[in-house]
Every structure is written in structure tokens, then in C-alpha cells.
XYZ file of C-alpha atoms in Angstrom:
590
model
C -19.676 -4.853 -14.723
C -16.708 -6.277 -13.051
C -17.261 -8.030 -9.765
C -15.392 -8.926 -6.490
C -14.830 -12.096 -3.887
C -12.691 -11.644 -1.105
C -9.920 -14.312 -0.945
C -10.633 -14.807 2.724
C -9.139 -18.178 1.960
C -6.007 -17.197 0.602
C -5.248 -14.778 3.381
C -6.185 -17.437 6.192
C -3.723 -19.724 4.672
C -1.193 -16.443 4.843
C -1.891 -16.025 8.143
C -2.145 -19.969 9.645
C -0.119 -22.013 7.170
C 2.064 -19.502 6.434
C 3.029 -16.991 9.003
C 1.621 -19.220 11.847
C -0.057 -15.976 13.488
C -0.894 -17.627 16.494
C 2.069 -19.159 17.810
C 3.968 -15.704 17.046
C 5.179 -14.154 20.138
C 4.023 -11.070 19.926
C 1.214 -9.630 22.471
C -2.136 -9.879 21.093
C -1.799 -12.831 18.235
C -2.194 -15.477 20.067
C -5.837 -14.585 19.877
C -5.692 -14.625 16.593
C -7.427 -18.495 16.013
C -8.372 -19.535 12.509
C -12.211 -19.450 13.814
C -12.139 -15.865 15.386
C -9.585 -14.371 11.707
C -12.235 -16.279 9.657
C -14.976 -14.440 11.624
C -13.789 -10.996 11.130
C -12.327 -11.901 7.319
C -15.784 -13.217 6.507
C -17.969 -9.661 7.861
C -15.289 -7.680 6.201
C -15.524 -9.310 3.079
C -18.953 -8.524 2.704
C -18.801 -5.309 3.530
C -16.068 -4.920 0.617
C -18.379 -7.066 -1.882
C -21.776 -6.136 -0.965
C -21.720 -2.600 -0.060
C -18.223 -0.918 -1.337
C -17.732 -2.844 -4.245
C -21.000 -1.915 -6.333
C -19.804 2.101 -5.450
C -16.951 1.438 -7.679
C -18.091 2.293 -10.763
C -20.192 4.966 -9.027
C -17.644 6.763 -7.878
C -15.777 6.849 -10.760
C -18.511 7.953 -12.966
C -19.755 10.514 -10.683
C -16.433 12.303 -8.838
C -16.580 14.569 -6.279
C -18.167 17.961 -6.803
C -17.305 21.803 -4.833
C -20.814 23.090 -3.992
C -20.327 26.592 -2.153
C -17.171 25.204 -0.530
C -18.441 22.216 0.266
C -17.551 18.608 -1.470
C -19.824 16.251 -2.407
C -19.362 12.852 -2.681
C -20.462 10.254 -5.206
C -24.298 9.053 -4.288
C -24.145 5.932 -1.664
C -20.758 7.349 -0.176
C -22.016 8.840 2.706
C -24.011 6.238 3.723
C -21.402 2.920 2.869
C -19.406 5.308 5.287
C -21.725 5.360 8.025
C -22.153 1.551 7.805
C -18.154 1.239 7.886
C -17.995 3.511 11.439
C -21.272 1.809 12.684
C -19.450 -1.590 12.170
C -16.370 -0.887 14.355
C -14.021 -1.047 10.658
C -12.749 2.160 10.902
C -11.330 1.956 14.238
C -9.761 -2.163 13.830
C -6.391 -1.656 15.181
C -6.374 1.494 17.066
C -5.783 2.296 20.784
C -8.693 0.608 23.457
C -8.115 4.026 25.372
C -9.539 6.178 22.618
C -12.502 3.652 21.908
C -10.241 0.897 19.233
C -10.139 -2.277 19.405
C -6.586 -2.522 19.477
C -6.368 -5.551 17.511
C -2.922 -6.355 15.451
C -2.284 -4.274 12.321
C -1.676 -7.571 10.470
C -5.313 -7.764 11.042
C -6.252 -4.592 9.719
C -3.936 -4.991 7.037
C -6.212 -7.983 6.008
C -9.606 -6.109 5.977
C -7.635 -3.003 4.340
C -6.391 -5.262 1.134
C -10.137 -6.345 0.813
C -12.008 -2.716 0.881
C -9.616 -1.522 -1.255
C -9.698 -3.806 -3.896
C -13.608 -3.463 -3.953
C -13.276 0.698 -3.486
C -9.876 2.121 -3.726
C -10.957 5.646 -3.434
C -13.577 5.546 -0.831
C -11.223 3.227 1.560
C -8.865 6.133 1.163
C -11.050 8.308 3.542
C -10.606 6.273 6.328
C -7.158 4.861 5.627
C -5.429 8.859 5.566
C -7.625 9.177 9.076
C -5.916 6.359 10.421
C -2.576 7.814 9.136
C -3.411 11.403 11.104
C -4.562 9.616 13.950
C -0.940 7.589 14.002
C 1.143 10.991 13.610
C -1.483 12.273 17.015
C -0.831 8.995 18.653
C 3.000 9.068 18.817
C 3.424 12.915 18.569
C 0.507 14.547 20.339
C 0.381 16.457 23.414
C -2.118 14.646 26.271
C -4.855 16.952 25.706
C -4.483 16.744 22.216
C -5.206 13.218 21.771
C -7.793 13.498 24.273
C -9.551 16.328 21.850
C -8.937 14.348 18.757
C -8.458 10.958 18.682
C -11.485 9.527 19.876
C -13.474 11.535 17.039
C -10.982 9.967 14.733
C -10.803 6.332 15.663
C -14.741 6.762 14.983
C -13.648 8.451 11.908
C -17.072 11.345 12.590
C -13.923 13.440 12.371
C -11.532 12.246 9.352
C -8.187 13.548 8.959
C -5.628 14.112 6.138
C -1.804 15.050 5.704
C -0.919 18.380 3.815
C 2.377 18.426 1.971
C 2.586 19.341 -1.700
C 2.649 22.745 -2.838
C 2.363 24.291 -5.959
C 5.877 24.629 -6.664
C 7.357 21.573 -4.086
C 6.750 17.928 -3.994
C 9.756 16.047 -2.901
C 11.911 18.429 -1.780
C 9.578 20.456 1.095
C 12.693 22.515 1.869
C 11.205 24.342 -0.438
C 7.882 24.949 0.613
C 6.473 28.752 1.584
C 3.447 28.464 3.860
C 4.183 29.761 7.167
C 2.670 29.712 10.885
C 3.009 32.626 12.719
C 3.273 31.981 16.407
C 0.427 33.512 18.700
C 0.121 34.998 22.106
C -2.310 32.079 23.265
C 0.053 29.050 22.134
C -1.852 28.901 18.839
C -0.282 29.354 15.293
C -1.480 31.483 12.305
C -1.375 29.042 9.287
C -1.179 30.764 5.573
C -0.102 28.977 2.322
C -1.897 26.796 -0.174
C -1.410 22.584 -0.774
C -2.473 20.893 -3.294
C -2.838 16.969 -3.899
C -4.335 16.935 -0.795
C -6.141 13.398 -0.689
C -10.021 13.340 1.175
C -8.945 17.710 1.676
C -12.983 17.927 2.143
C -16.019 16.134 2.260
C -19.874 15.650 3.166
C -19.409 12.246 5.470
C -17.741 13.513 8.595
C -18.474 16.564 10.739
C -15.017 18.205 10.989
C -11.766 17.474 9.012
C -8.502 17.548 11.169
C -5.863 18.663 8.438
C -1.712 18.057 9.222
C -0.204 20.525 7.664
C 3.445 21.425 6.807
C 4.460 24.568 7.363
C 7.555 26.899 8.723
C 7.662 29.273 11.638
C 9.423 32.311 10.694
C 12.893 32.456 11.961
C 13.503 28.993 11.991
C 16.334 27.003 10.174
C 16.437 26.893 6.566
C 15.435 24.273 4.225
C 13.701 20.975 5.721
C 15.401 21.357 8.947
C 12.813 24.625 9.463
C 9.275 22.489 8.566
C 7.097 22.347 11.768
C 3.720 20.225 11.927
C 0.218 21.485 12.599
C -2.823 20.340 13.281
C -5.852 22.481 11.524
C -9.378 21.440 12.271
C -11.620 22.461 9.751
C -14.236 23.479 12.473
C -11.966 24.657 15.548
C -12.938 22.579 18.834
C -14.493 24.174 22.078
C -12.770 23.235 25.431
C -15.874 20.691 25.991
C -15.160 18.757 22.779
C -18.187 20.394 20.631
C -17.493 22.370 17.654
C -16.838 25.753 17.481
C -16.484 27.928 14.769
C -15.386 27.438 10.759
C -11.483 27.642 10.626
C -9.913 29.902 7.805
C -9.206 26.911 5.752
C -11.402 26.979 2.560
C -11.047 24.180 -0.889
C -10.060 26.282 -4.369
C -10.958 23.339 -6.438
C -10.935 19.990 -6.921
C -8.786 17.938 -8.755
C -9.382 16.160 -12.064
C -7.672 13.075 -12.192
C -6.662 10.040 -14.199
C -8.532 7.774 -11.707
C -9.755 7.949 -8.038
C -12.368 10.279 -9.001
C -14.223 9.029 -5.816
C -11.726 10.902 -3.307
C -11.599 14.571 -3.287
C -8.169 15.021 -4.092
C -8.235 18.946 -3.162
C -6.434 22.544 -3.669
C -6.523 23.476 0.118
C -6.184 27.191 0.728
C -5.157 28.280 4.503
C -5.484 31.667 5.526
C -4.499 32.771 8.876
C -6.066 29.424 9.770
C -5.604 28.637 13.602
C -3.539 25.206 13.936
C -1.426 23.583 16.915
C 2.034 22.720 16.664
C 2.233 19.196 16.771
C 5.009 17.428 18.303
C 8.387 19.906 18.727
C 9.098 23.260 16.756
C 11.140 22.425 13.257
C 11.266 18.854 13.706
C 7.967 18.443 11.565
C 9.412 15.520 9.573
C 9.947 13.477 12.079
C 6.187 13.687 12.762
C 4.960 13.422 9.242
C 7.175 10.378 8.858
C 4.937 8.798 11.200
C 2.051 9.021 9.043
C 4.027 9.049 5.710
C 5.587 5.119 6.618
C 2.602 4.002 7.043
C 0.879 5.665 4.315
C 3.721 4.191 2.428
C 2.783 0.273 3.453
C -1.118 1.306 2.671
C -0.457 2.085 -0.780
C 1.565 -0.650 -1.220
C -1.280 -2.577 -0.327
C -3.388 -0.652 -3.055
C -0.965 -1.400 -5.584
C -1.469 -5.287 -5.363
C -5.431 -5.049 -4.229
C -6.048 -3.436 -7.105
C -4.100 -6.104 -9.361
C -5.949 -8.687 -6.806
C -9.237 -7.530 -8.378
C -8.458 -7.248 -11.852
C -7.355 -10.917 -12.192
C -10.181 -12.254 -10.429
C -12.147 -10.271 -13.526
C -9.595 -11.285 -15.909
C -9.549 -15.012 -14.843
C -13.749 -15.258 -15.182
C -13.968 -13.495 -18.594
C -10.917 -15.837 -19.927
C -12.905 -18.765 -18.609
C -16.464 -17.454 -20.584
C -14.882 -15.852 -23.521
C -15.325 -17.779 -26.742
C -12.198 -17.859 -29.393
C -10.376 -20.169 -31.751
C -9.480 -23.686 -30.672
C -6.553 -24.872 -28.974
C -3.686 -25.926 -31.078
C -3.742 -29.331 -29.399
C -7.641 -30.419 -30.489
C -10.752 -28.500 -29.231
C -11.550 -28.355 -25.841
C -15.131 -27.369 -26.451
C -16.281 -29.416 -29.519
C -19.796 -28.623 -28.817
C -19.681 -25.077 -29.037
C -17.865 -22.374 -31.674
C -14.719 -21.986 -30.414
C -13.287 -22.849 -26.978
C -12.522 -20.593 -23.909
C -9.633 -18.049 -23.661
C -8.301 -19.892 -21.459
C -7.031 -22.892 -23.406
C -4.404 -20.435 -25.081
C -0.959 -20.764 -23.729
C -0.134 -16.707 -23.815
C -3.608 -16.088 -22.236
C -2.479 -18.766 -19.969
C 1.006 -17.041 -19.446
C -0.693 -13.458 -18.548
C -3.238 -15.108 -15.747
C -0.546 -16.943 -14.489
C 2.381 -13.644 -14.183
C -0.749 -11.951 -12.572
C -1.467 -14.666 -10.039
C 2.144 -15.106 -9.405
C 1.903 -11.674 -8.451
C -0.487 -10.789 -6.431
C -0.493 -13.834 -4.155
C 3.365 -13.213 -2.846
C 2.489 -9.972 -2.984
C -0.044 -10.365 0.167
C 2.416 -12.754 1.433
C 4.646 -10.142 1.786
C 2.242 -7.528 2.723
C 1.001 -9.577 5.431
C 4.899 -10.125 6.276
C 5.249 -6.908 6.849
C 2.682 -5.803 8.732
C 3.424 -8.910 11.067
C 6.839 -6.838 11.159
C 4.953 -4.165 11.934
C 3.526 -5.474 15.454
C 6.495 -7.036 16.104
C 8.254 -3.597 16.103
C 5.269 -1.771 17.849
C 4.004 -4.272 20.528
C 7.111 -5.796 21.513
C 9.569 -2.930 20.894
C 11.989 -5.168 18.534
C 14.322 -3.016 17.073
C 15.370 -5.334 14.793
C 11.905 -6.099 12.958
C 11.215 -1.779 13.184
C 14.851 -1.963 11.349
C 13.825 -4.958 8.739
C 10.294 -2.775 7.941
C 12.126 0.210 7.404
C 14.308 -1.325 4.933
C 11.551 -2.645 3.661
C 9.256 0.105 3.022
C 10.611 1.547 -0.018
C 10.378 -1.930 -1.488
C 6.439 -2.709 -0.403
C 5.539 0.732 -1.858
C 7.798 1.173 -4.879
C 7.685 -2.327 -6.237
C 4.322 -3.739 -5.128
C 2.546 -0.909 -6.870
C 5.161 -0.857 -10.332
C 3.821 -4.320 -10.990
C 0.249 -4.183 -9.551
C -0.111 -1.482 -12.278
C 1.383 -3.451 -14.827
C -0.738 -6.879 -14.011
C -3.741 -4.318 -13.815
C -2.985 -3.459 -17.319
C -2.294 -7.182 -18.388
C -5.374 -7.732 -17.210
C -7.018 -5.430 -19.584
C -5.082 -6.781 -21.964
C -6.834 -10.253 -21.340
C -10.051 -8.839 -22.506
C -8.859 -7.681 -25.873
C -10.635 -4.636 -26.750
C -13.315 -4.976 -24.448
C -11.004 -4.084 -21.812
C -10.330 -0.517 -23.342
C -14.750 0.133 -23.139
C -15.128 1.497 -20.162
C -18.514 -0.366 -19.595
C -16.589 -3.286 -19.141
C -15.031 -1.947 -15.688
C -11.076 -2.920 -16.359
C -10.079 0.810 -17.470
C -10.475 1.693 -13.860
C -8.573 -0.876 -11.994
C -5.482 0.556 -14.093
C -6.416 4.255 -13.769
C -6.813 3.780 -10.396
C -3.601 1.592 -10.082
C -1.763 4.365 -11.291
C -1.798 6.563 -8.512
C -0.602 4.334 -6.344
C 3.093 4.604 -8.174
C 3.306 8.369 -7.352
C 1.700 9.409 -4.259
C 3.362 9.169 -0.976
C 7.060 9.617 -2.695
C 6.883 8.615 -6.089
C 8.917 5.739 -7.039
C 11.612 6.914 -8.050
C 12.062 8.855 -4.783
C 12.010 5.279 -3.328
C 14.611 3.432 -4.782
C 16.853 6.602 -4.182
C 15.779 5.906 -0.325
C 16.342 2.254 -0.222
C 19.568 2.487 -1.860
C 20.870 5.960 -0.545
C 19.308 5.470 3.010
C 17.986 2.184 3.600
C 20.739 0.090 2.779
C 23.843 1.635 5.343
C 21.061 2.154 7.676
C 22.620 0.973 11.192
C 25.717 0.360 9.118
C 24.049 -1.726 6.958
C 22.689 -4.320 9.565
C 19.271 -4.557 8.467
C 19.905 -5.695 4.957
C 22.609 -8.068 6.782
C 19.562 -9.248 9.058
C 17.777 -9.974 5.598
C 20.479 -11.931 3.609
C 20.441 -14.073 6.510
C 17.321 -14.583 7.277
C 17.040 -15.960 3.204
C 20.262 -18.238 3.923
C 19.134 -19.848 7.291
C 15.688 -20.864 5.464
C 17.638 -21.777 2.201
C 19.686 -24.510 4.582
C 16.496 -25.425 6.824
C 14.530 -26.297 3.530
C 18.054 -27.475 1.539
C 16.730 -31.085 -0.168
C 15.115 -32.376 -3.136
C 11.552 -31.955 -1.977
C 11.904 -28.364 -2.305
C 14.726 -27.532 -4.783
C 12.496 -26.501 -7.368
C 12.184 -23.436 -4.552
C 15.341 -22.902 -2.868
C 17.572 -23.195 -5.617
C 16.129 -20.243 -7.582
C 15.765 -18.549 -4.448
C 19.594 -18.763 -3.621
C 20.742 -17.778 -7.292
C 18.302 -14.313 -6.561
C 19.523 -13.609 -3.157
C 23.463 -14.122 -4.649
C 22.407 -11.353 -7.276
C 21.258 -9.225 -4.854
C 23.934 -9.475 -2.893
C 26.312 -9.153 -6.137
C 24.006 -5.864 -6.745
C 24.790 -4.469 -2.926
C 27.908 -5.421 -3.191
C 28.401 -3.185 -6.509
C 27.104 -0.105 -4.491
C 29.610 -0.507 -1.848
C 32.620 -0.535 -4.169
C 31.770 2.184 -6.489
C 28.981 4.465 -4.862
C 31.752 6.528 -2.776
C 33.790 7.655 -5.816
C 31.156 7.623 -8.291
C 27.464 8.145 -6.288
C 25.476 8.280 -9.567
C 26.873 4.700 -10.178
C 24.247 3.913 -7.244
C 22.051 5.819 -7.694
C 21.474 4.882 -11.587
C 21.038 1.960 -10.713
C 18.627 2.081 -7.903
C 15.373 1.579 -9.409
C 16.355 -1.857 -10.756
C 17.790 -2.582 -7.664
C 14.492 -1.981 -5.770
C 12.789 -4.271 -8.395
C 15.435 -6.993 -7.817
C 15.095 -7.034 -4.029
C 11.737 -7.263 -4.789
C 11.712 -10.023 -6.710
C 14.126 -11.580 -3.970
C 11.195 -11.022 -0.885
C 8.650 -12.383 -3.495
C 10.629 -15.641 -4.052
C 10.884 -15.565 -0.380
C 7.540 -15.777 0.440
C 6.840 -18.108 -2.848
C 9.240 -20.525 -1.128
C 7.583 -20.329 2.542
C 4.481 -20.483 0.780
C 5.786 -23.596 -0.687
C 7.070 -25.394 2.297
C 3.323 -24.529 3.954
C 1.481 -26.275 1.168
C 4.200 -29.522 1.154
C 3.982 -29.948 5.043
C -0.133 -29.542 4.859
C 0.023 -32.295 2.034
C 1.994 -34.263 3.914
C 0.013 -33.792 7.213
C -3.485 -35.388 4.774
C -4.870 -31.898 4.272
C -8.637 -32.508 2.793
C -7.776 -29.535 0.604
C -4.822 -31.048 -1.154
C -6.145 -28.912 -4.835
C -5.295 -25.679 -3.177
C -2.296 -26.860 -2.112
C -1.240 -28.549 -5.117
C -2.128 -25.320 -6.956
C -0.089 -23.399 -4.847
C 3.005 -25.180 -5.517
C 2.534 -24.858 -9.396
C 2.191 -21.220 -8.876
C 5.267 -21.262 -7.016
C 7.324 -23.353 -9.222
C 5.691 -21.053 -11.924
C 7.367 -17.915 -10.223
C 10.878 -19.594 -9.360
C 10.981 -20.157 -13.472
C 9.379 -17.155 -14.814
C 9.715 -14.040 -12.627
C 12.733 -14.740 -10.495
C 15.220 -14.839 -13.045
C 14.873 -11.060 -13.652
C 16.565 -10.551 -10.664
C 20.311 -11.355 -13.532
C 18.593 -8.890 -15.688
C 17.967 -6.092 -13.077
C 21.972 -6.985 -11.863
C 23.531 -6.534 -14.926
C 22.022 -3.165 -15.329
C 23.311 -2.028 -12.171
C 26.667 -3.017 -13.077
C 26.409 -1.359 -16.109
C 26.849 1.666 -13.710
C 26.212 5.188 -14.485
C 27.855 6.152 -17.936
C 25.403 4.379 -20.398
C 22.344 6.570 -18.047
C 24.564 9.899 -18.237
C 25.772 9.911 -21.277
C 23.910 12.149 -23.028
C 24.500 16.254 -22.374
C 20.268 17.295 -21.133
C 20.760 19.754 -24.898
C 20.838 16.253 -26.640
C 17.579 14.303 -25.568
């Protein structure tokens, strides 16, 4: 069975070496001292390890079962959950007034990557909470945070966010379920969702549903989509609960992976909900939760990738077969260790490449993300934006794909399900389609993101590469900066391609937007590769006692300059390829 250890020491290097937390500016981090993030890194981590991380398996085996309307969840759910809300982890970085902590998201962001590599689908009950409990936060009415929140930063009331309909995914214009207004404020919800992610469960008393809907009358297409909030149980003026709403489950999902979230067909009739935020400007609201939702899965896209290697890397070191080419490295025994092999090598190392500026740039963000929140910088709540389409859409194309190569590391073993790999990619999997498939994301980084502000943010960006490029500009770290400069220039080149043919040809953009969300990718990866870098060569310098870690890290990097970077020509020249070779077929002829 496949296990998991936190890299508690990777992320305090993110955070210390790297980012330099503390001596950020922004309210709240400079508490943030190596001994107090190793403290709360170090509980975390066994929580992930020692209680979520044997329910893996568990979960998957056993799903989620409708028992006269209520859902069960696998065995040991209920009570890992308890221990989570008991421990103060479901409730890290919310709001002091409604009984958080109110520490930094980069914080929670931390603990989040670790309890969902050891459980994606349980640590998706409390992570869509936190998402409702955002959308309350910056949309609710007074009274309705007071009647909600605190339940929810305790998570004994989770929450969820209702969008998908039968016949509408992306484009909720279309949707049909409807709120009629009432005489008492209230609205009468009725229409059915489906996809809807922790829709019911047995490990919290009430479930506070956000819901999509349009009041009759209103505008047409998205412009007409309102937000609700639907308790499952309604709530009594004194904060006990009242009676069942009329919102019931049809069924439950069966899915690729996940099976430990009830992913749920959530039928509303005449249910009683609460507008949320203003009449028809629903999106606005959602968006809240939906952005943030967006950074979370991002995050599950590499944890799950995170996991996989650290299984991949242990089997390759105790998995006898042939002898290296070079003269046997285990003379003793019948053949030496995967490991010796250079493709074997090759796969661990495009997987630890991976995932390790991955969390750099996770953690990046979500630094970005306090920045924006707790000092109101417009400018980092414009650089996350742009960047949001990129953490989600690219994180989790190639966490899936280093999920599968690490699979692939295991030969056929990996495709027995008793062997534990099979899940890390079916769950990986999800992660590329919920919360605006990926597709849907390049088409918002390039058709949105990029003239955002007219186009300041991605200026921001392209200098923000070139002032560290000159900073760093010498032969100690030209193995870095070089490469990193050749990737910025092509996405520039690629940007630059947009702007001179996307007005008289669009589909010349917008063919080309999914590599250019990979290259820009790539781009932020070698960024943080070549910070990552210039951490480990100043803590050599400075007589580190850990100079292996360090000296590791700089192979990795150099490893990543050479190997992955240079896709970012590739990705280029098919954008400038434009749209004909992608449109040239009539749809009769495919």
C-alpha cells in the first residue's frame, strides 16, 4: 500500500529560503518564524500521514452510499473529520470574529497541499466549506454571517457551491432553476444540479448549499443568475435548527476517482434560500468562491503528483531489475535497483522537477494572495488573477501526467490496483475538469486575463522576470537565468502574436491558447526554479550544515532549465502556427 511523508522540509525552505515569509510586509507574517511554521507544518503533517492518509484507499474502495436520503461516508470519515474540527484545521485562516485563527492563507495553503496529498477526497469537504464561507464573508448580509459563519469556520455546518445542470456547465446563461421571490424576503428555489461536490453527508449537522439560480423577470442569459444560500436544515432566529429544507439528493455519482466525496444529483424543490449578495449579480459572488476553488485545485493537481513520486521514488529504489549498462551496482544481489536506469532516472527526475516548482509557485501565489487581501495591493490581486488560470489549468495538466509517469515507474504493478498508484491518477484527473475545465482556462487567460487593466498585469510579470534576470545576471547562476530569459522572450514572442493577429482573426488566439497557458507555465516554473536556485547558492555560501539539500536542489534546477524549459519554443511555434492548421477541417470531415 502506498504511503505518505509530508515534505515539511521542502515547504520551510519555500517559505524561509525562498519567499523569506517573515520579512514580507504584509500584516500577520512577520509571525511567521521558522520555529512557530515548523510547529504547525509538523502537527499537520501527522494528521495528513497518520490519520487521513491510511483512509485513502478506504475511501476509494468503499464510496459514498444514499441510504433513505441520507449519504454515507466511507468507515473512519466521520471520525478523521471530527479530529480535523477538534484540532482547529478546519478553521486555519479564517476570520478571529467568527472563531478563526486568522492566520495567512500561505499558511493554510501549506497544511492544504499536505491533507490532500494524503486524502484528496475527504480534504475536499472542508476545502468547498471554506470556499462557501469566502463567498458569505465578502458577500453576506450582517446577520447572515452572524447565522452562518461561525458553524462553518467549525465546519459542524459544511457548505458547497451549486452550478452545473443537466444541460449547462460552462455557459450558466443557460441554466433553468429559478427562485421565486417571497412575501417574507425569502426565495422559492426549484431546479436540479448535478456535480455537486460534498452535496450531502453524515459528518456535519446541516449543509449550507450556494446555489445558482434566476429570479423570474430578470435579464437574460448570465447577466439574470442570482446567488442563494439553501441550508439543508433551515435555521431558527436563535441559531438552532429548524426544520428539513425541500432540498433532497437523487443519486450519487459514480466516478473515475474521488469515490470518497459525494459528488451528488441535488434536487431543489420550492426549497427556501436567501439571496446572497445583490439580485442578478450572482457571478460576481460565485467568483468569490470559484477563484479560490480554482487555486485549491491547483494545489490538488501537484499534491497528488507530490505523493505519487514519493511512492514512485521508494519502489524504484527497492525494485530489483537488470544491471546498469556501466557495471553492476549491486553485485551481491540479482539484479540492481530501478533506479540505476537512466530513463527510470529521467521519469523521477521530470516528476521532481515538477512538483517542487510547482509548490514554489503555489506558495507564490498564495503569498499573492495575502498580499492582495491584507494589505489591499491591487497590483498583487491583479498578478493572482492573471495567474489563476495558469495555477489551475497547468499545475493540474502535468500533475496528472507525472501521476501517470509515476505509474508508469512501477511497470505493471502500477496498473494492480493493490499497489495504490491507479488512484493517485484517477483521482488526479478530476482536478483537470472541475472548477472550469481547462480548456475554459486558457480561453480566460488569453481572452480575459491578458488585456486585463490594459494588459498591465502581464506587463507587471515580464518585469518582474527581467529585474531578477539582471539582479542574478553572472556566471554563478547562468545555468538559471539564461534559460529563464530565452522562456520569458518566447512568451513574450507568444503575447506578442495575440496582439497582432487576435483582432482580425480571434480564433488565431484562441487556437492557440492552451499552449500558451502551458508556456507561461513553464515560464513561472523556471521562475521559481531560478529563485529556488539563488536560495540554495546564497545558503551554501552562508556554510549551511545542510549543503546535500542544497546541492540537490540546484541539480534539480539545472535539470529543469535543460529539460522542461525548452518547451516553452515548442508551445511558441504552435501558436504562431495560428488558427488554419486547427480549423481546417469542415466538423462533416473528422
Amino acid at each position: 500500500m502506498p504511503s505518505y511523508t509530508p515534505p515539511t522540509k521542502d515547504m520551510q525552505f519555500i517559505l524561509h529560503d525562498v519567499l523569506k515569509a517573515p520579512q514580507q510586509d504584509v500584516p500577520g507574517y512577520d509571525e511567521l518564524d521558522r520555529d512557530f511554521t515548523g510547529a504547525v507544518l509538523e502537527e499537520a503533517g501527522k494528521i495528513a500521514r497518520d490519520v487521513l492518509q491510511p483512509l485513502n484507499a478506504v475511501g476509494d474502495s468503499e464510496g459514498c452510499v444514499l441510504e433513505n436520503g441520507v449519504v454515507r461516508t466511507p468507515k473512519g470519515f466521520k471520525e478523521a473529520f471530527d479530529q480535523m474540527r477538534e484540532g482547529g484545521w478546519t478553521a486555519l485562516d479564517c476570520d478571529p470574529d467568527y472563531g478563526g485563527q486568522g492566520l495567512p492563507y500561505l499558511v493554510a495553503t501549506a497544511v492544504g497541499e499536505m491533507m490532500s496529498s494524503a486524502n484528496m477526497a475527504f480534504n475536499m469537504y472542508p476545502g468547498l466549506t471554506h470556499g462557501a464561507y469566502s463567498a458569505i464573508h465578502a458577500h453576506g448580509s450582517d446577520a447572515q454571517k452572524e447565522t452562518y459563519l461561525p458553524k462553518m469556520v467549525s465546519c459542524e455546518w459544511t457548505g458547497t457551491m451549486n452550478l452545473t445542470e443537466p444541460h449547462c456547465g460552462t455557459d450558466l446563461g443557460l441554466m433553468r432553476t429559478k427562485a421565486e421571490p417571497q412575501d417574507d424576503g425569502s426565495y422559492k428555489v426549484t431546479g436540479q444540479k448535478i456535480f455537486i461536490s460534498a452535496g450531502d453527508h453524515d459528518m456535519s449537522e446541516n449543509v449550507i448549499h450556494l446555489v445558482l439560480a434566476k429570479i423570474p423577470g430578470g435579464p437574460e442569459g448570465i447577466k439574470g443568475v442570482s446567488l442563494f444560500i439553501v441550508p439543508k436544515f433551515l435555521v431558527n432566529e436563535d441559531g438552532s435548527l429548524g426544520e428539513r429544507n425541500a432540498v433532497s439528493v437523487g443519486k450519487i455519482e459514480e466516478k473515475m476517482g474521488i469515490h470518497g466525496n459525494s459528488t451528488c444529483v441535488m434536487n431543489y424543490d420550492e426549497a427556501t434560500g436567501y439571496l446572497l449578495g445583490e439580485e442578478h449579480k450572482g457571478m460576481r459572488a460565485m467568483f468569490t468562491m470559484m477563484n479560490e476553488a480554482r487555486i485549491g485545485v491547483g494545489l490538488q493537481g501537484y499534491a497528488q503528483a507530490s505523493v505519487a513520486y514519493q511512492n514512485a521514488l521508494e519502489y524504484a529504489n527497492d525494485r530489483l531489475q537488470g544491471r546498469d549498462v556501466t557495471g553492476a551496482k549491486n553485485p551481491d544481489g540479482p539484479a540492481d535497483p530501478l533506479i540505476v536506469h537512466p530513463d527510470i532516472r529521467r521519469n523521477l527526475m521530470d516528476q521532481k522537477s515538477f512538483v517542487e516548482g510547482a509548490r514554489a509557485f503555489a506558495f507564490w501565489g498564495a503569498s499573492l494572495i495575502d498580499r492582495a487581501h491584507r494589505n489591499e495591493d491591487a497590483e498583487a490581486d491583479g498578478l493572482i488573477s492573471l495567474m489563476t488560470p495558469v495555477i489551475k489549468g497547468f499545475l493540474t495538466d502535468k500533475g496528472f501526467e507525472m501521476a501517470t509517469a509515476a505509474q508508469q515507474v512501477y511497470g505493471g504493478h502500477g496498473y494492480i490496483e493493490e499497489w495504490g498508484m491507479s488512484q493517485f491518477a484517477r483521482d488526479a484527473r478530476i482536478a483537470m475538469i472541475y472548477e472550469g475545465a481547462n480548456g475554459v482556462q486558457a480561453l480566460d487567460l488569453v481572452g480575459r486575463k491578458l488585456a486585463q487593466d490594459g494588459g498591465k498585469h502581464v506587463m507587471a510579470f515580464f518585469e518582474m522576470v527581467k529585474g531578477f534576470c539582471k539582479e542574478n545576471d553572472g556566471e554563478e547562476m547562468s545555468d538559471f537565468i539564461e534559460p529563464l530569459k530565452a522562456a520569458s522572450k518566447d512568451l513574450q514572442a507568444a503575447g506578442m502574436f495575440f496582439m497582432q493577429n487576435g483582432m482580425k482573426n480571434p480564433n488565431a488566439a484562441l487556437a492557440g491558447s492552451y499552449d500558451f497557458m502551458h508556456l507561461f507555465g513553464h515560464v513561472c516554473l523556471g521562475l521559481m526554479w531560478a529563485r529556488m536556485a539563488r536560495a540554495s547558492l546564497d545558503a551554501l555560501a552562508a556554510g549551511d550544515s545542510d549543503a546535500a539539500f542544497h546541492e540537490t536542489k540546484l541539480a534539480t534546477a539545472r535539470y529543469y532549465m535543460q529539460r522542461q524549459l525548452p518547451m516553452t519554443a515548442t508551445h511558441l511555434a504552435r501558436i504562431q502556427s495560428g488558427a488554419d492548421p486547427v480549423m481546417a477541417l469542415e466538423a462533416a470531415n473528422f
